[in-house]
mmCIF file with all atom_site columns, C-alpha atoms in Angstrom:
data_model
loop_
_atom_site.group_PDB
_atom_site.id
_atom_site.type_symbol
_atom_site.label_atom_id
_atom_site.label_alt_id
_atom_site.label_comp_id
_atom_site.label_asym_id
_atom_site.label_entity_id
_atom_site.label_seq_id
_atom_site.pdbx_PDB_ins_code
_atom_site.Cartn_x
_atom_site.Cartn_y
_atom_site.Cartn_z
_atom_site.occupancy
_atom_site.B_iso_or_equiv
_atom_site.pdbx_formal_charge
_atom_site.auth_seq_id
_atom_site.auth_comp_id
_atom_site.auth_asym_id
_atom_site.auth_atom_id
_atom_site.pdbx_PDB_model_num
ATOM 1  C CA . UNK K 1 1  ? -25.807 66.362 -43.216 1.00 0.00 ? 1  UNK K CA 1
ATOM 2  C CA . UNK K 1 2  ? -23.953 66.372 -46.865 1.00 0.00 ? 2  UNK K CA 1
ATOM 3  C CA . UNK K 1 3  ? -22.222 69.020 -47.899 1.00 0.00 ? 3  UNK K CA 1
ATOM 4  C CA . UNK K 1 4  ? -19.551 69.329 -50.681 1.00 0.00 ? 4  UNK K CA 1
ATOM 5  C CA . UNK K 1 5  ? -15.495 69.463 -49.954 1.00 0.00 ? 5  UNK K CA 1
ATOM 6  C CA . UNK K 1 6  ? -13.263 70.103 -52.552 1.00 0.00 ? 6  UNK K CA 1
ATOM 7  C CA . UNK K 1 7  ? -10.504 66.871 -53.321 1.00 0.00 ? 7  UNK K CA 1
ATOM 8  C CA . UNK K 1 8  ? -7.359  67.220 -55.074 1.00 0.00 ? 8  UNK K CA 1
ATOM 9  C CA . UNK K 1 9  ? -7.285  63.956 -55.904 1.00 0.00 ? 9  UNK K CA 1
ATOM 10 C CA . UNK K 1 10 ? -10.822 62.985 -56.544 1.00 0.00 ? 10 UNK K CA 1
ATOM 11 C CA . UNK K 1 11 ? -12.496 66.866 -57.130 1.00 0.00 ? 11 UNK K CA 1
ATOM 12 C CA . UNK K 1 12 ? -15.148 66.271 -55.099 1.00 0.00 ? 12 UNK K CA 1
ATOM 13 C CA . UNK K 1 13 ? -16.223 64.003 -52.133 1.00 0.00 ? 13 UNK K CA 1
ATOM 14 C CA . UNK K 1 14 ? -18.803 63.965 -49.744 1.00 0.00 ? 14 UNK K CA 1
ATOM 15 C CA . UNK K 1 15 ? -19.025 65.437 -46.031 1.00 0.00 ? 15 UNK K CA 1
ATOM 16 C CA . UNK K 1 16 ? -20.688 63.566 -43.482 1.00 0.00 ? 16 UNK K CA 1
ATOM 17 C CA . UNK K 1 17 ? -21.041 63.179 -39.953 1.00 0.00 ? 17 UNK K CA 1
ATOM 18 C CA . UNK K 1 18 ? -22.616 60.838 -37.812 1.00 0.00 ? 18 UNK K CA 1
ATOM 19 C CA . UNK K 1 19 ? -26.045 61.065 -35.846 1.00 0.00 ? 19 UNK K CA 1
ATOM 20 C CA . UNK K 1 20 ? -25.781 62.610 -33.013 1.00 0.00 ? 20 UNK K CA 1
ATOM 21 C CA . UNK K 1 21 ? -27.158 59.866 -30.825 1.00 0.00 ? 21 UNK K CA 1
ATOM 22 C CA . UNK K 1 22 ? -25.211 56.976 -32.552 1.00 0.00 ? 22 UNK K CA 1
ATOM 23 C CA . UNK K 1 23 ? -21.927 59.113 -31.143 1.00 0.00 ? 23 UNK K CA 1
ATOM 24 C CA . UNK K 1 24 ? -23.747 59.954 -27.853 1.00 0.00 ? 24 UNK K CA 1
ATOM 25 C CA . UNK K 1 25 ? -23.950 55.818 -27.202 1.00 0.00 ? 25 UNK K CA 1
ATOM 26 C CA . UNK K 1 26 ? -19.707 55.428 -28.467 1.00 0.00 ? 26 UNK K CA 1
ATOM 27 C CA . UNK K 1 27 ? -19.230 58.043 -26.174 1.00 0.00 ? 27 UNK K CA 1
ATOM 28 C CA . UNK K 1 28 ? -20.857 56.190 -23.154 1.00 0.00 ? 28 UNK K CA 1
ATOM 29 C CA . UNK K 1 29 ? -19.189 53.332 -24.075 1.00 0.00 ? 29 UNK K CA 1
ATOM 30 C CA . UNK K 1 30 ? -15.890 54.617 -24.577 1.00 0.00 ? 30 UNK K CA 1
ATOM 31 C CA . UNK K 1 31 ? -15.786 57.281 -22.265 1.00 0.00 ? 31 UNK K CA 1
ATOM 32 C CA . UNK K 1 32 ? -14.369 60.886 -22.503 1.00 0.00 ? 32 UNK K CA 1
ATOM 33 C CA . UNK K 1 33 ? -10.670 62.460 -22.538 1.00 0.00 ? 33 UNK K CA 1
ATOM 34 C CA . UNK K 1 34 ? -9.320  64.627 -20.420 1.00 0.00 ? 34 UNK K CA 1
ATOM 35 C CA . UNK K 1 35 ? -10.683 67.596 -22.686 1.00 0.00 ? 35 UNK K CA 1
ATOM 36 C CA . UNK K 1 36 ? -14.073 66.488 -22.559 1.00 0.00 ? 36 UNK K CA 1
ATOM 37 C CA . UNK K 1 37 ? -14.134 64.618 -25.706 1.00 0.00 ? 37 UNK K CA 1
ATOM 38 C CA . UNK K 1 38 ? -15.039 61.116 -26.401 1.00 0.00 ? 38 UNK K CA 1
ATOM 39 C CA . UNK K 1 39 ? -12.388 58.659 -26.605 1.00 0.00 ? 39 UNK K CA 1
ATOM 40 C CA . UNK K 1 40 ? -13.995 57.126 -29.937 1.00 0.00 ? 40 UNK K CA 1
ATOM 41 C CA . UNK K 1 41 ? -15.489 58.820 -32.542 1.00 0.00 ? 41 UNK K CA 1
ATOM 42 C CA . UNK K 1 42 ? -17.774 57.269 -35.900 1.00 0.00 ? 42 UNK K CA 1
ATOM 43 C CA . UNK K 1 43 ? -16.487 59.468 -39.003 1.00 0.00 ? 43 UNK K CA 1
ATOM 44 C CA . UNK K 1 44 ? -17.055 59.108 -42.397 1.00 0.00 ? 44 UNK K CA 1
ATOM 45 C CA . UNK K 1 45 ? -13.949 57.495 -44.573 1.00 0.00 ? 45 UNK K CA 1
ATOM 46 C CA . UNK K 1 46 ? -13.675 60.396 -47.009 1.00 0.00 ? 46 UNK K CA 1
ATOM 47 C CA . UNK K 1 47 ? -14.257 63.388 -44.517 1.00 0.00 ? 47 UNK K CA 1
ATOM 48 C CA . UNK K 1 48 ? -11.372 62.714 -42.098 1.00 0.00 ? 48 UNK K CA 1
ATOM 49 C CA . UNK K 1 49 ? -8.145  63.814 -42.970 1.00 0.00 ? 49 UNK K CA 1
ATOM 50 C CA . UNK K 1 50 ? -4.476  64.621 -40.855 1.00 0.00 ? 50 UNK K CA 1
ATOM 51 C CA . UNK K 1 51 ? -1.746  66.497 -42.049 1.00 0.00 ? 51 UNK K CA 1
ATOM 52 C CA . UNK K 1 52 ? 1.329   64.440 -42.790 1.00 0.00 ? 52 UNK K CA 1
ATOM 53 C CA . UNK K 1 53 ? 4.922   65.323 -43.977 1.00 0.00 ? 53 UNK K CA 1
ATOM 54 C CA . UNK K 1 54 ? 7.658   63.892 -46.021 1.00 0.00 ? 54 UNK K CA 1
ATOM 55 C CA . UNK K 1 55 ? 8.662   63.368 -49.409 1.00 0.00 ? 55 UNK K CA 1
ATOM 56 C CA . UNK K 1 56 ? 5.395   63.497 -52.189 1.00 0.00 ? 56 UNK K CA 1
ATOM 57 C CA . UNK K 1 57 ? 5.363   63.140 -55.748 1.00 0.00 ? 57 UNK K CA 1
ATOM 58 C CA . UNK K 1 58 ? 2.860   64.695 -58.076 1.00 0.00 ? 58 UNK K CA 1
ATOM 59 C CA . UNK K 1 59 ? 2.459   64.919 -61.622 1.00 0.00 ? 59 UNK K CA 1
ATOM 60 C CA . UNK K 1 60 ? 6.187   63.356 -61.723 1.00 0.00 ? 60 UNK K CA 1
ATOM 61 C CA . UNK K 1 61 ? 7.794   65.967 -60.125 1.00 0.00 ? 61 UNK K CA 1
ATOM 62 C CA . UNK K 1 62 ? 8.678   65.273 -55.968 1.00 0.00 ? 62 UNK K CA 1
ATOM 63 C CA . UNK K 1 63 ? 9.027   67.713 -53.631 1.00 0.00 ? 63 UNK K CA 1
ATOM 64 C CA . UNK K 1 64 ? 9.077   67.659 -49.262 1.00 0.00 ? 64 UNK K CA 1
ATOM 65 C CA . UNK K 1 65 ? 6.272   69.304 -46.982 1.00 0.00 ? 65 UNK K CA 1
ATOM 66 C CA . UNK K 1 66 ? 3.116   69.193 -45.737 1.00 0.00 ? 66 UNK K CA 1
ATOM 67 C CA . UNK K 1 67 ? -0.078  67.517 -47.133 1.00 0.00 ? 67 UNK K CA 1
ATOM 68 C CA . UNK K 1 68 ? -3.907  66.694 -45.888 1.00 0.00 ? 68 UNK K CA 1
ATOM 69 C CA . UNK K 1 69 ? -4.212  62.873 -46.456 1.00 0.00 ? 69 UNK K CA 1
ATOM 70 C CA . UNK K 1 70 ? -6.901  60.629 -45.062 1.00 0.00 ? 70 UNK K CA 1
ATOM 71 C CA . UNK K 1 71 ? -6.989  59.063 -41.869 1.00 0.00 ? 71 UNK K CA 1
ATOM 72 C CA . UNK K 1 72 ? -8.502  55.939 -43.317 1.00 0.00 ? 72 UNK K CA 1
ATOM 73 C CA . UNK K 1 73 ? -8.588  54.025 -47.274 1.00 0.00 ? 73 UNK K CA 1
ATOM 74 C CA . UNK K 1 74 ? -11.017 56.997 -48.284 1.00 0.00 ? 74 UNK K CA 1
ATOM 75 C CA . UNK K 1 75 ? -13.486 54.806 -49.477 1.00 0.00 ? 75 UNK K CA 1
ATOM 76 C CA . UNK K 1 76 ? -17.044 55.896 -49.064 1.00 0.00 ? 76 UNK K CA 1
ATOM 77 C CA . UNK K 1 77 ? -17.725 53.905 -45.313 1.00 0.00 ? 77 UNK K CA 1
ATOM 78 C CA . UNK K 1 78 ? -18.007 54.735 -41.932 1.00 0.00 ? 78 UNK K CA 1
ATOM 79 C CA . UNK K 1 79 ? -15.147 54.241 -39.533 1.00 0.00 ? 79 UNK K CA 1
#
């Protein structure tokens, strides 16, 4: 499934996610969580992001909060 996301950085990427039965096998491999969740999931590099704080500069100015960054290089793979 593709659908469009909106980047700062890049303006647009793509959204992804993974078959459901190539997850279905990493999550019989794996095993679930306590929350009934597997343990290991496939995502796509520029889909997953956290939030992460501390001290980010942009357009030369810096300032301190809160920003989505990726959880991987955000290079168009799976991980």
């Amino acid at each position: 499934m593709l659908s469009p996301v909106t980047d700062p950085r890049a303006g647009y990427i793509e959204r992804r996610e993974c078959p459901e039965h190539f997850q279905e096998r990493i999550a019989l491999a794996g095993g679930m969580n306590r929350y009934d969740e597997p343990m290991f999931r496939i995502a796509w590099a520029q889909t997953e992001t956290v939030m992460q704080g501390g001290e980010w500069e942009s357009e030369g100015e810096w300032f301190k909060g809160y920003q989505p960054v990726y959880l991987s290089d955000g290079l168009p793979h799976w991980v």
